[in-house]
PDB file of C-alpha atoms in Angstrom:
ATOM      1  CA  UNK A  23       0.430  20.366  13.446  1.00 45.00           C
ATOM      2  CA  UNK A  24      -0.689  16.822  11.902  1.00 46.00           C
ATOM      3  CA  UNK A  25      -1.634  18.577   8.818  1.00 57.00           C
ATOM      4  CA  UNK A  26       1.334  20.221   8.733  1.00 62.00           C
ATOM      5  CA  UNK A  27       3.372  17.714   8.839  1.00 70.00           C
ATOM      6  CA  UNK A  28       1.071  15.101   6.463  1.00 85.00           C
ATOM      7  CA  UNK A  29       1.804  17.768   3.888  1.00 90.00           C
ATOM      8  CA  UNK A  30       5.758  17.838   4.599  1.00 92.00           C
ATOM      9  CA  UNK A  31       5.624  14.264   4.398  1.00 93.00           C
ATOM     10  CA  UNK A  32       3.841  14.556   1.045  1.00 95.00           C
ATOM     11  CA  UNK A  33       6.311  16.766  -0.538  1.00 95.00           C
ATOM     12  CA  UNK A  34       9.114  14.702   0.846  1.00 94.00           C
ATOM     13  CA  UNK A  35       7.709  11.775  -0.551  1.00 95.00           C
ATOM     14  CA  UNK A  36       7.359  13.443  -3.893  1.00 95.00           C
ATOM     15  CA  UNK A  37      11.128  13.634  -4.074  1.00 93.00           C
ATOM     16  CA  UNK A  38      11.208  10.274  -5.304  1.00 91.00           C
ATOM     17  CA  UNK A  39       9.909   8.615  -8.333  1.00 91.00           C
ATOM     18  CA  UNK A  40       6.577   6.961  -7.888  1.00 93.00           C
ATOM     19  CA  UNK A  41       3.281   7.388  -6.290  1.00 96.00           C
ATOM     20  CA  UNK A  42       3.988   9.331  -2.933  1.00 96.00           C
ATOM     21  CA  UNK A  43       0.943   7.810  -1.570  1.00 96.00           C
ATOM     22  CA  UNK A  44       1.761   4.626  -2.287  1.00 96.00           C
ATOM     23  CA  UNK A  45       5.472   5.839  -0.706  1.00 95.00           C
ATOM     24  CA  UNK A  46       3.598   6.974   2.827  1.00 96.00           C
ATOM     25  CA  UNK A  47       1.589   4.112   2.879  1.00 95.00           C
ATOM     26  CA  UNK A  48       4.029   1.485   2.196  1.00 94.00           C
ATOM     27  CA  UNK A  49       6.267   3.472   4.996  1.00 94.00           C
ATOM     28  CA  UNK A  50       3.692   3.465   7.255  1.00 95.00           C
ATOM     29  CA  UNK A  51       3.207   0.120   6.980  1.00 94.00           C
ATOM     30  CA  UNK A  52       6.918  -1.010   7.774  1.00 92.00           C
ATOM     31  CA  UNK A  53       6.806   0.943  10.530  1.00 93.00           C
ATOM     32  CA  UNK A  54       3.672  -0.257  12.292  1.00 92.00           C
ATOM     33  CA  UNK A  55       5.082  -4.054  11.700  1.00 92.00           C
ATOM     34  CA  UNK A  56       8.423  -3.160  12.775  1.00 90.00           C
ATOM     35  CA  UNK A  57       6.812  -1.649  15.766  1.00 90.00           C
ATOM     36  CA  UNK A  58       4.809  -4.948  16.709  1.00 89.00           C
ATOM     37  CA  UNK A  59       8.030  -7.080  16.215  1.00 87.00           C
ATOM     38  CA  UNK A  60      10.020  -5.665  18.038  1.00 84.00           C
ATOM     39  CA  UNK A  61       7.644  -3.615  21.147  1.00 82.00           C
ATOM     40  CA  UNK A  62       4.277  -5.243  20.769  1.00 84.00           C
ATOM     41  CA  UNK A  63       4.148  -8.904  20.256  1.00 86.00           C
ATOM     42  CA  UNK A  64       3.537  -9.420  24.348  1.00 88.00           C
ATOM     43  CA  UNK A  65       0.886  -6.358  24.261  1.00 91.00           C
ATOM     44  CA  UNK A  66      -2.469  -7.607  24.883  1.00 92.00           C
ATOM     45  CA  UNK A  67      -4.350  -4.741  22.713  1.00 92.00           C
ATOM     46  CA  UNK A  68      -1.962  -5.979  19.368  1.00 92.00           C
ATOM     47  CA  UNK A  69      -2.794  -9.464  20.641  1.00 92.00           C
ATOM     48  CA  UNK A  70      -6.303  -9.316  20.734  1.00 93.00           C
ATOM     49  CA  UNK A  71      -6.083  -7.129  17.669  1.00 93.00           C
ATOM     50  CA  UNK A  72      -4.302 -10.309  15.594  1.00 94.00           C
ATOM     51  CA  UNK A  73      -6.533 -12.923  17.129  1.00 94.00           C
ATOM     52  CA  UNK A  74      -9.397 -10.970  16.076  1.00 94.00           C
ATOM     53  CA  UNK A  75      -8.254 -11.186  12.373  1.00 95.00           C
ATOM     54  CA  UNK A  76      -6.411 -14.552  12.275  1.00 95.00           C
ATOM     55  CA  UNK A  77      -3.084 -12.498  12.287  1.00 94.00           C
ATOM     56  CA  UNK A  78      -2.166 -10.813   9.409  1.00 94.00           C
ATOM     57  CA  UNK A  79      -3.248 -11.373   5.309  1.00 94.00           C
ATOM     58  CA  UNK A  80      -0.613 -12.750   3.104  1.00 93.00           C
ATOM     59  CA  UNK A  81       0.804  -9.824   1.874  1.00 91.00           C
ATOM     60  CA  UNK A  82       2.065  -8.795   5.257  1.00 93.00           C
ATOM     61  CA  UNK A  83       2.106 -11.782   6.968  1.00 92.00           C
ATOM     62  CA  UNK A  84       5.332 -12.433   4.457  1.00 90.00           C
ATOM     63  CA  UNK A  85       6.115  -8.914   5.243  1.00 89.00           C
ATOM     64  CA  UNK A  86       6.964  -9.390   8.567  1.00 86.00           C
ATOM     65  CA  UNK A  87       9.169 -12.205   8.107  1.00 85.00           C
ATOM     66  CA  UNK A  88      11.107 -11.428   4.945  1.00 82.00           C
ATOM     67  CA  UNK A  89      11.405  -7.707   5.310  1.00 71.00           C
ATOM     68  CA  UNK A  90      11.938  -6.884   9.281  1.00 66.00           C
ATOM     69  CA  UNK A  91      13.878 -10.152  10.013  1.00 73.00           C
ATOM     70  CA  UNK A  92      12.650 -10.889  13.529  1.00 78.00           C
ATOM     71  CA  UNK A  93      11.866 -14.531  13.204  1.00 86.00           C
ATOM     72  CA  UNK A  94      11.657 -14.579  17.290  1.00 89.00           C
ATOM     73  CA  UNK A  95       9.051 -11.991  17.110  1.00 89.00           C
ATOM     74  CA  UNK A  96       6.790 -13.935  14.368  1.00 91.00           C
ATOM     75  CA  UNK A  97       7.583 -16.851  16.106  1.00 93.00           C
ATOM     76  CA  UNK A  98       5.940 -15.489  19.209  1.00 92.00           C
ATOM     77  CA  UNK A  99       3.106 -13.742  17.561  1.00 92.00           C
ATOM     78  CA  UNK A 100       2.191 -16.523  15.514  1.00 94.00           C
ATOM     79  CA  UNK A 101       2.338 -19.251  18.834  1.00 95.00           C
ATOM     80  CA  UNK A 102       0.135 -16.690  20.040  1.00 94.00           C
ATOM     81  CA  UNK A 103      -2.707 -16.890  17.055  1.00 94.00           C
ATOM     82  CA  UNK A 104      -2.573 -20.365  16.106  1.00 96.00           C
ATOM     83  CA  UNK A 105      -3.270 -21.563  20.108  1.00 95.00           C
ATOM     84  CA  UNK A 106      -6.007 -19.289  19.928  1.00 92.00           C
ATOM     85  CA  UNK A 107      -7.469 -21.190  16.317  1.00 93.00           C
ATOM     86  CA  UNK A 108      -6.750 -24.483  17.843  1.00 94.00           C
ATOM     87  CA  UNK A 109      -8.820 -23.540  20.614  1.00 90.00           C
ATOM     88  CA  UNK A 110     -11.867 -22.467  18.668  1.00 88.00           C
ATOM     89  CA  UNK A 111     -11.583 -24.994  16.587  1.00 89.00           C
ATOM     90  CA  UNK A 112     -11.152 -27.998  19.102  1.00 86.00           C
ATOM     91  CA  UNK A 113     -14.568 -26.115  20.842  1.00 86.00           C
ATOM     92  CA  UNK A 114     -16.723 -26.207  17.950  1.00 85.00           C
ATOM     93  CA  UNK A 115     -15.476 -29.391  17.206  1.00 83.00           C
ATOM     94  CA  UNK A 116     -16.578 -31.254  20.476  1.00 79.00           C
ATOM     95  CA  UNK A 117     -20.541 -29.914  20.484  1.00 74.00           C
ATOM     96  CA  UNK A 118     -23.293 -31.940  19.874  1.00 58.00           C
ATOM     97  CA  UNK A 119     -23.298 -32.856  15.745  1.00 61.00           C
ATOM     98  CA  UNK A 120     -26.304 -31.493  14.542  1.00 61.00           C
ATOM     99  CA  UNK A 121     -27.415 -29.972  11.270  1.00 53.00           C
ATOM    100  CA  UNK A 122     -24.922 -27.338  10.238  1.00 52.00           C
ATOM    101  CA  UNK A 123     -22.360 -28.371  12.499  1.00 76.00           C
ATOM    102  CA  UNK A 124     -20.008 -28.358   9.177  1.00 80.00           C
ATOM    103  CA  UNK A 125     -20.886 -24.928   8.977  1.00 82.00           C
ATOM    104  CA  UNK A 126     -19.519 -23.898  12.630  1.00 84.00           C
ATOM    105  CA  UNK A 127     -16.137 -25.344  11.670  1.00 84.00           C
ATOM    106  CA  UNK A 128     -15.765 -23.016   8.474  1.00 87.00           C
ATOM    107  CA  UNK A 129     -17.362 -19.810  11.066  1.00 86.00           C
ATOM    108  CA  UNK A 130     -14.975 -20.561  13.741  1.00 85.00           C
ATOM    109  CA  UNK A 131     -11.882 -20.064  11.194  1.00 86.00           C
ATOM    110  CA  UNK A 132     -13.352 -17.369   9.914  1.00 88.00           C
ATOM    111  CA  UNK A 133     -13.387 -13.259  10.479  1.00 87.00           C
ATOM    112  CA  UNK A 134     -14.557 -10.480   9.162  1.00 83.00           C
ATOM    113  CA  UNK A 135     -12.158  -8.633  11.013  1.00 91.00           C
ATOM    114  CA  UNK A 136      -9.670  -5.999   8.863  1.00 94.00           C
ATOM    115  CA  UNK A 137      -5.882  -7.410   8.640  1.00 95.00           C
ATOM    116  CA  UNK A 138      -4.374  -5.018  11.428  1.00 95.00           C
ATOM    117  CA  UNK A 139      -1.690  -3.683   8.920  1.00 95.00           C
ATOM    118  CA  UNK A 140      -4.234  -2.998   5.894  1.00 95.00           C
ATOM    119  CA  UNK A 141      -6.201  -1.016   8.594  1.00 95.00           C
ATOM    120  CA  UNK A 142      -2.851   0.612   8.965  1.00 95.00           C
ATOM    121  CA  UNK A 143      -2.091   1.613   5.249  1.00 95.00           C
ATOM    122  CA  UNK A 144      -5.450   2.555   4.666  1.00 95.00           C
ATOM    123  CA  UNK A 145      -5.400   5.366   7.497  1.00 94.00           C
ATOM    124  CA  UNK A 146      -2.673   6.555   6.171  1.00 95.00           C
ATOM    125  CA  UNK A 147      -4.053   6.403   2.805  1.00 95.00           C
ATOM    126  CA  UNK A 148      -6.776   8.662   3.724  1.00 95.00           C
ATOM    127  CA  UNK A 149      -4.526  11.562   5.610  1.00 94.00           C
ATOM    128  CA  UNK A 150      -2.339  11.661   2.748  1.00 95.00           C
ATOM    129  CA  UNK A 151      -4.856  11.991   0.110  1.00 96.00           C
ATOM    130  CA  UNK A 152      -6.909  14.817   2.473  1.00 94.00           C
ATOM    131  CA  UNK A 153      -3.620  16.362   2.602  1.00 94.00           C
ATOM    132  CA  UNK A 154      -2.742  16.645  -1.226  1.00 96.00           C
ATOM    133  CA  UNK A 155      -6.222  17.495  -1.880  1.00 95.00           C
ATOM    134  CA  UNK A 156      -6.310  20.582   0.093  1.00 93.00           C
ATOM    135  CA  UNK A 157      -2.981  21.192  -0.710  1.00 93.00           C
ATOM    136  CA  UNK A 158      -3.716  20.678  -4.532  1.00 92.00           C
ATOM    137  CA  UNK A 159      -4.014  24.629  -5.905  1.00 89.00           C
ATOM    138  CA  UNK A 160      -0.178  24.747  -4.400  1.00 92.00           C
ATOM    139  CA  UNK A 161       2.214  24.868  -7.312  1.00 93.00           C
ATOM    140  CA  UNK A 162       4.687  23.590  -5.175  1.00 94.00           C
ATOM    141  CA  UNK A 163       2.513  20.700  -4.642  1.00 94.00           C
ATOM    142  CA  UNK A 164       2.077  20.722  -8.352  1.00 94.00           C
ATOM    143  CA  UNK A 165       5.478  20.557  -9.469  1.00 95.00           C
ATOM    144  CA  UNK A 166       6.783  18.311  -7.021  1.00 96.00           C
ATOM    145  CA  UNK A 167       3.601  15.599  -8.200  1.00 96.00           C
ATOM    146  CA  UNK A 168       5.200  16.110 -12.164  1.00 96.00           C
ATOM    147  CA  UNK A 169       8.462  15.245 -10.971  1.00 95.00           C
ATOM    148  CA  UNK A 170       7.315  12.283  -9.186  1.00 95.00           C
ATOM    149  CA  UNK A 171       5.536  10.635 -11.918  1.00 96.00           C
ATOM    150  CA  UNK A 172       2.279  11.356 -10.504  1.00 96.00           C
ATOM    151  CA  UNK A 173      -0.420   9.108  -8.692  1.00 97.00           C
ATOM    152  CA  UNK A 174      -0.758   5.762  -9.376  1.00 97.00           C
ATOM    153  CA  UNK A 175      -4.311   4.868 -10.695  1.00 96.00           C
ATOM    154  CA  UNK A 176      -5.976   3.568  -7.421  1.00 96.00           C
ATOM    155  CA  UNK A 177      -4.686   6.609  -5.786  1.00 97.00           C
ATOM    156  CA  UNK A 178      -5.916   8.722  -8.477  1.00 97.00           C
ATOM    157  CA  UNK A 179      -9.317   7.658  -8.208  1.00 96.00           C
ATOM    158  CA  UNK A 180      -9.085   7.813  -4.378  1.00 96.00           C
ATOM    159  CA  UNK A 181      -8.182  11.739  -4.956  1.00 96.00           C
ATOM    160  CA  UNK A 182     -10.396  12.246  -7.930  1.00 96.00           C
ATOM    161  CA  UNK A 183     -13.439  11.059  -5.244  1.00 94.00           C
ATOM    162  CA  UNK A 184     -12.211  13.636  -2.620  1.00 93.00           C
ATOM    163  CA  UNK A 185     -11.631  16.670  -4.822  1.00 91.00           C
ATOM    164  CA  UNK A 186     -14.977  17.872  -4.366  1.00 86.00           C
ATOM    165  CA  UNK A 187     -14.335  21.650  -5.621  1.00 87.00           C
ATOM    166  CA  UNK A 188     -13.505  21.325  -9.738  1.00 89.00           C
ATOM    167  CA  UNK A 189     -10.719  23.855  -9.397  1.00 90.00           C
ATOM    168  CA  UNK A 190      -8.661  21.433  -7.310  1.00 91.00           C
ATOM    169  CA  UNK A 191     -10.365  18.251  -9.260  1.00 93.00           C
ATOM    170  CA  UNK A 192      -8.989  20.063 -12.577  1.00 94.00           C
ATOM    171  CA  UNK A 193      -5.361  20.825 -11.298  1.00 94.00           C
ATOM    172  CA  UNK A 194      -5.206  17.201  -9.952  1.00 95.00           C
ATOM    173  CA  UNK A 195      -6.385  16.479 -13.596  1.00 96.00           C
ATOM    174  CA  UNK A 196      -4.103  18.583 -15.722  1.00 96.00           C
ATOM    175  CA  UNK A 197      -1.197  17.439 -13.348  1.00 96.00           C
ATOM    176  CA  UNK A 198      -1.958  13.304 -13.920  1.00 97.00           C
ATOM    177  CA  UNK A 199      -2.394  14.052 -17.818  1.00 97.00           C
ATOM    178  CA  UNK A 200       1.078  15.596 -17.934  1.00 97.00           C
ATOM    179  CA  UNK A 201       3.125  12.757 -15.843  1.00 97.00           C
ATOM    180  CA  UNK A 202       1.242  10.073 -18.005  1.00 97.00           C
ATOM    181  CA  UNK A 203       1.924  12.370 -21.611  1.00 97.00           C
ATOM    182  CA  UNK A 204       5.712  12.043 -20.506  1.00 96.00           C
ATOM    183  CA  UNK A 205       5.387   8.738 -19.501  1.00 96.00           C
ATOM    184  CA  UNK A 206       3.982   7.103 -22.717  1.00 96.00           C
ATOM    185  CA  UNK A 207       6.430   9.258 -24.907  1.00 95.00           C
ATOM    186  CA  UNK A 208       9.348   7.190 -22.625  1.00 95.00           C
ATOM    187  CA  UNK A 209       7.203   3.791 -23.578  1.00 96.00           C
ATOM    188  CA  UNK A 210       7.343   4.948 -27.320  1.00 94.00           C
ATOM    189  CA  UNK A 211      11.440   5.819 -26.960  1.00 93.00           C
ATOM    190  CA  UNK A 212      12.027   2.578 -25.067  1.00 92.00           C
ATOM    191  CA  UNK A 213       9.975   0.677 -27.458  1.00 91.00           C
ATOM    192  CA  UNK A 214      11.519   2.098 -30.769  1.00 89.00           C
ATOM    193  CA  UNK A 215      14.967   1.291 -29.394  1.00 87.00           C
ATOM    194  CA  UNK A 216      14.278  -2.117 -29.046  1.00 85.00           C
ATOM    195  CA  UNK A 217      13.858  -2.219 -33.046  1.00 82.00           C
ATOM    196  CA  UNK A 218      16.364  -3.617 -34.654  1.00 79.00           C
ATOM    197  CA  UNK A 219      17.350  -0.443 -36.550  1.00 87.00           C
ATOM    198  CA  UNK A 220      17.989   1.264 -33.801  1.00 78.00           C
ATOM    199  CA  UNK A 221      19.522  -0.745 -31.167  1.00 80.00           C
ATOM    200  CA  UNK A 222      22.966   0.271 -30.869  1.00 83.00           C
ATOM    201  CA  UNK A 223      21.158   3.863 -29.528  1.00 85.00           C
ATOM    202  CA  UNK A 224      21.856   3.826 -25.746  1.00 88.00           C
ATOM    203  CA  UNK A 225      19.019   4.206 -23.650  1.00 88.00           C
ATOM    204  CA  UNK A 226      18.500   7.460 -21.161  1.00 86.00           C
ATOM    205  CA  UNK A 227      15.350   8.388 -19.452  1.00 88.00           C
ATOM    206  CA  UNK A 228      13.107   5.651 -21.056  1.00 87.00           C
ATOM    207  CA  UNK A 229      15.229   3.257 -19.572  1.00 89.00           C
ATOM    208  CA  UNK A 230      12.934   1.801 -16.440  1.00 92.00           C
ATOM    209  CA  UNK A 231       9.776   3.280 -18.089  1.00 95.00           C
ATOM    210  CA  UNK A 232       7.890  -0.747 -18.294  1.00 93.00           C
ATOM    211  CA  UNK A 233       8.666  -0.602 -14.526  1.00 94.00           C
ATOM    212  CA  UNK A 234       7.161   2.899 -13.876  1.00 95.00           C
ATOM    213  CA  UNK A 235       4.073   2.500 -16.119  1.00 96.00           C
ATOM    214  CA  UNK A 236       3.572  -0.925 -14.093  1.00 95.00           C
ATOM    215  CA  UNK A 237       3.686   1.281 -11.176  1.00 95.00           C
ATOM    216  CA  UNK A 238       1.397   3.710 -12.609  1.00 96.00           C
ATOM    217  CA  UNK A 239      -1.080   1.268 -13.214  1.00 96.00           C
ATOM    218  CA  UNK A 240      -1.056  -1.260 -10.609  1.00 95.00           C
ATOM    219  CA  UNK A 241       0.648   0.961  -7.407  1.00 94.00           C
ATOM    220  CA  UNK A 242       4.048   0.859  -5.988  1.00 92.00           C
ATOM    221  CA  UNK A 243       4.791  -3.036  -4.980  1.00 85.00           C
ATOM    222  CA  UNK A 244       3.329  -3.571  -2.159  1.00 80.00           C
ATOM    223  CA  UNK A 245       0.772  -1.200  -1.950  1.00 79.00           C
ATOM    224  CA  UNK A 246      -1.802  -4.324  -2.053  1.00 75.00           C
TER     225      UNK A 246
END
Protein backbone atom coordinates (compact mmCIF):
# COMPACT_ATOMS: atom_id res chain seq x y z
CA UNK A 1 0.00 0.00 0.00
CA UNK A 2 3.01 2.49 0.97
CA UNK A 3 4.54 1.73 -2.29
CA UNK A 4 1.61 2.29 -3.90
CA UNK A 5 0.95 5.27 -2.86
CA UNK A 6 4.92 6.68 -2.83
CA UNK A 7 4.54 6.06 -6.54
CA UNK A 8 1.07 8.06 -6.85
CA UNK A 9 2.68 10.67 -5.00
CA UNK A 10 5.57 10.60 -7.47
CA UNK A 11 3.53 10.97 -10.50
CA UNK A 12 1.48 13.63 -8.84
CA UNK A 13 4.40 15.45 -8.04
CA UNK A 14 5.62 15.19 -11.58
CA UNK A 15 2.68 17.32 -12.64
CA UNK A 16 4.53 20.26 -11.78
CA UNK A 17 7.66 21.78 -13.01
CA UNK A 18 10.71 20.89 -11.02
CA UNK A 19 12.36 18.10 -9.27
CA UNK A 20 9.42 15.91 -7.80
CA UNK A 21 11.75 14.77 -5.21
CA UNK A 22 12.71 17.83 -4.19
CA UNK A 23 8.56 18.55 -4.39
CA UNK A 24 7.89 15.39 -1.78
CA UNK A 25 10.56 16.29 0.28
CA UNK A 26 10.01 19.88 0.67
CA UNK A 27 6.13 18.75 1.34
CA UNK A 28 7.07 16.46 3.71
CA UNK A 29 8.90 18.72 5.45
CA UNK A 30 6.05 21.44 5.92
CA UNK A 31 4.05 18.97 7.07
CA UNK A 32 6.13 17.41 9.83
CA UNK A 33 6.80 21.22 11.16
CA UNK A 34 3.31 22.14 10.81
CA UNK A 35 2.55 19.04 12.72
CA UNK A 36 4.96 19.96 15.74
CA UNK A 37 3.51 23.57 15.83
CA UNK A 38 0.52 23.06 16.09
CA UNK A 39 0.08 19.08 17.96
CA UNK A 40 3.54 18.44 19.28
CA UNK A 41 5.33 21.23 20.92
CA UNK A 42 4.05 19.82 24.63
CA UNK A 43 4.96 16.06 23.43
CA UNK A 44 7.78 14.80 25.34
CA UNK A 45 9.17 12.36 22.41
CA UNK A 46 9.40 15.83 19.90
CA UNK A 47 10.81 17.46 23.03
CA UNK A 48 13.45 15.27 23.78
CA UNK A 49 13.89 14.87 20.05
CA UNK A 50 14.75 18.97 19.77
CA UNK A 51 16.79 19.04 22.93
CA UNK A 52 18.77 16.31 21.61
CA UNK A 53 19.74 18.44 18.51
CA UNK A 54 19.66 22.01 19.90
CA UNK A 55 16.24 22.44 18.06
CA UNK A 56 16.24 22.75 14.62
CA UNK A 57 19.28 23.97 11.86
CA UNK A 58 18.82 27.29 10.29
CA UNK A 59 17.15 26.40 7.38
CA UNK A 60 14.13 25.20 9.25
CA UNK A 61 14.45 26.81 12.28
CA UNK A 62 13.38 30.05 9.93
CA UNK A 63 11.01 27.65 8.44
CA UNK A 64 8.93 27.33 11.20
CA UNK A 65 8.53 30.84 11.92
CA UNK A 66 8.23 32.51 8.53
CA UNK A 67 6.35 29.83 6.69
CA UNK A 68 3.70 28.14 9.31
CA UNK A 69 3.12 31.41 11.30
CA UNK A 70 2.68 30.00 14.80
CA UNK A 71 4.89 32.33 16.73
CA UNK A 72 3.10 30.81 20.08
CA UNK A 73 4.21 27.45 19.06
CA UNK A 74 8.07 28.52 18.42
CA UNK A 75 7.76 30.51 21.26
CA UNK A 76 7.02 27.47 23.35
CA UNK A 77 9.35 25.11 21.67
CA UNK A 78 12.14 27.34 21.76
CA UNK A 79 11.50 28.26 25.91
CA UNK A 80 11.64 24.67 25.93
CA UNK A 81 15.38 24.21 24.25
CA UNK A 82 17.10 27.17 25.39
CA UNK A 83 16.20 26.23 29.42
CA UNK A 84 17.53 23.03 28.60
CA UNK A 85 21.16 24.84 27.07
CA UNK A 86 21.16 27.14 29.96
CA UNK A 87 21.08 24.27 32.11
CA UNK A 88 23.98 22.39 30.60
CA UNK A 89 25.76 25.14 30.27
CA UNK A 90 25.39 26.71 33.87
CA UNK A 91 26.49 22.73 34.96
CA UNK A 92 29.61 22.55 33.14
CA UNK A 93 30.24 25.87 34.05
CA UNK A 94 30.26 25.45 37.94
CA UNK A 95 32.84 22.15 38.06
CA UNK A 96 36.09 22.25 39.28
CA UNK A 97 38.43 24.36 36.47
CA UNK A 98 40.83 22.03 35.39
CA UNK A 99 42.68 21.42 32.15
CA UNK A 100 40.18 21.30 29.33
CA UNK A 101 37.50 22.76 31.17
CA UNK A 102 37.24 25.29 27.99
CA UNK A 103 36.68 22.33 26.11
CA UNK A 104 33.45 21.09 28.18
CA UNK A 105 31.83 24.46 27.49
CA UNK A 106 32.15 24.09 23.55
CA UNK A 107 30.90 19.91 24.20
CA UNK A 108 28.04 20.91 26.25
CA UNK A 109 26.64 23.24 23.27
CA UNK A 110 27.35 20.86 21.06
CA UNK A 111 25.49 17.63 19.24
CA UNK A 112 25.94 15.37 16.89
CA UNK A 113 22.45 14.77 16.84
CA UNK A 114 20.49 15.04 13.11
CA UNK A 115 18.19 18.36 12.91
CA UNK A 116 14.72 16.51 13.50
CA UNK A 117 13.30 17.98 10.16
CA UNK A 118 16.48 17.05 7.90
CA UNK A 119 15.94 13.51 9.39
CA UNK A 120 12.50 14.14 8.07
CA UNK A 121 13.29 15.15 4.36
CA UNK A 122 15.84 12.70 4.09
CA UNK A 123 13.33 9.68 4.79
CA UNK A 124 11.36 10.86 2.48
CA UNK A 125 14.12 11.35 0.16
CA UNK A 126 14.92 7.79 0.23
CA UNK A 127 11.11 6.31 -0.35
CA UNK A 128 10.74 8.52 -3.17
CA UNK A 129 13.85 7.73 -4.94
CA UNK A 130 13.21 3.64 -4.17
CA UNK A 131 9.96 4.38 -5.63
CA UNK A 132 11.00 6.02 -9.05
CA UNK A 133 13.71 3.60 -9.30
CA UNK A 134 11.61 0.60 -9.41
CA UNK A 135 9.15 2.37 -11.11
CA UNK A 136 11.76 3.66 -13.74
CA UNK A 137 11.10 1.07 -16.97
CA UNK A 138 7.33 2.69 -16.65
CA UNK A 139 6.80 5.02 -19.57
CA UNK A 140 4.34 6.65 -17.67
CA UNK A 141 6.93 7.31 -15.17
CA UNK A 142 9.04 8.35 -18.07
CA UNK A 143 6.98 10.84 -19.61
CA UNK A 144 5.66 12.39 -16.67
CA UNK A 145 9.79 12.93 -15.43
CA UNK A 146 10.24 14.88 -19.24
CA UNK A 147 7.45 17.00 -18.50
CA UNK A 148 8.66 17.88 -15.18
CA UNK A 149 12.01 19.00 -16.08
CA UNK A 150 13.60 16.08 -14.65
CA UNK A 151 15.73 15.52 -11.36
CA UNK A 152 17.64 18.02 -9.98
CA UNK A 153 21.41 17.06 -9.79
CA UNK A 154 21.66 15.89 -6.08
CA UNK A 155 18.66 13.84 -6.73
CA UNK A 156 20.09 12.52 -9.80
CA UNK A 157 23.04 11.23 -8.26
CA UNK A 158 20.96 9.90 -5.32
CA UNK A 159 18.99 7.76 -8.16
CA UNK A 160 21.95 7.14 -10.36
CA UNK A 161 23.51 5.29 -6.89
CA UNK A 162 20.28 3.20 -6.47
CA UNK A 163 19.69 2.08 -10.05
CA UNK A 164 21.61 -0.91 -9.63
CA UNK A 165 20.23 -2.86 -12.88
CA UNK A 166 21.68 -0.69 -16.18
CA UNK A 167 18.34 -1.04 -17.91
CA UNK A 168 16.68 1.20 -15.33
CA UNK A 169 20.20 3.22 -14.77
CA UNK A 170 20.01 3.86 -18.73
CA UNK A 171 16.25 4.97 -18.90
CA UNK A 172 16.91 7.24 -15.84
CA UNK A 173 19.86 8.36 -18.12
CA UNK A 174 18.27 8.90 -21.48
CA UNK A 175 15.30 10.59 -19.56
CA UNK A 176 17.80 13.38 -17.57
CA UNK A 177 19.72 13.95 -21.02
CA UNK A 178 16.45 14.88 -22.71
CA UNK A 179 14.96 17.42 -19.90
CA UNK A 180 18.53 19.05 -19.74
CA UNK A 181 18.82 19.03 -24.06
CA UNK A 182 15.45 21.09 -23.80
CA UNK A 183 16.52 22.97 -21.09
CA UNK A 184 19.81 24.48 -22.47
CA UNK A 185 18.10 25.09 -25.95
CA UNK A 186 15.53 27.51 -23.59
CA UNK A 187 19.00 29.08 -22.01
CA UNK A 188 20.24 29.63 -25.69
CA UNK A 189 16.51 31.25 -26.76
CA UNK A 190 16.42 33.31 -23.57
CA UNK A 191 19.92 34.34 -23.99
CA UNK A 192 19.74 35.36 -27.77
CA UNK A 193 16.70 37.48 -26.96
CA UNK A 194 18.41 39.45 -24.64
CA UNK A 195 20.70 40.69 -27.71
CA UNK A 196 20.06 43.74 -28.76
CA UNK A 197 18.95 42.65 -32.26
CA UNK A 198 16.46 40.81 -31.13
CA UNK A 199 14.78 42.25 -28.23
CA UNK A 200 11.54 43.41 -29.29
CA UNK A 201 10.90 39.25 -29.82
CA UNK A 202 8.55 38.36 -26.91
CA UNK A 203 9.61 35.69 -24.83
CA UNK A 204 7.55 32.13 -24.52
CA UNK A 205 8.83 29.02 -22.99
CA UNK A 206 12.43 30.28 -22.28
CA UNK A 207 11.00 32.75 -20.21
CA UNK A 208 11.87 31.38 -16.39
CA UNK A 209 14.55 29.03 -17.86
CA UNK A 210 17.71 30.95 -15.39
CA UNK A 211 15.24 29.98 -12.61
CA UNK A 212 14.73 26.31 -13.71
CA UNK A 213 18.38 25.59 -14.63
CA UNK A 214 19.15 27.09 -10.99
CA UNK A 215 16.79 24.52 -9.89
CA UNK A 216 18.32 21.91 -11.90
CA UNK A 217 21.51 22.47 -10.50
CA UNK A 218 21.23 23.42 -7.01
CA UNK A 219 17.49 21.66 -6.04
CA UNK A 220 14.18 23.22 -5.57
CA UNK A 221 14.64 26.16 -2.75
CA UNK A 222 14.65 24.71 0.12
CA UNK A 223 15.62 21.40 -0.48
CA UNK A 224 18.91 22.23 1.72
Amino acid sequence: MLENKSYADLLEACAQPGCPVCQLSIRSVRRYLDGILYEGVNDPGIRRAMRKANGLCNEHGWWLLEGLRNNLGVAILHQDILLHLAEALETTSRRQPQRGSQRDLVNCLSTSAECPACAQRRTMEEIVIQSLVEHLDDDELQTALVNAGGLCLLHLRCALERANEPQRSNCLVQVQLRCWSHLTANLSEFIRKHDYRFRDEPFGAEADSARRAIAAVCGERGVR
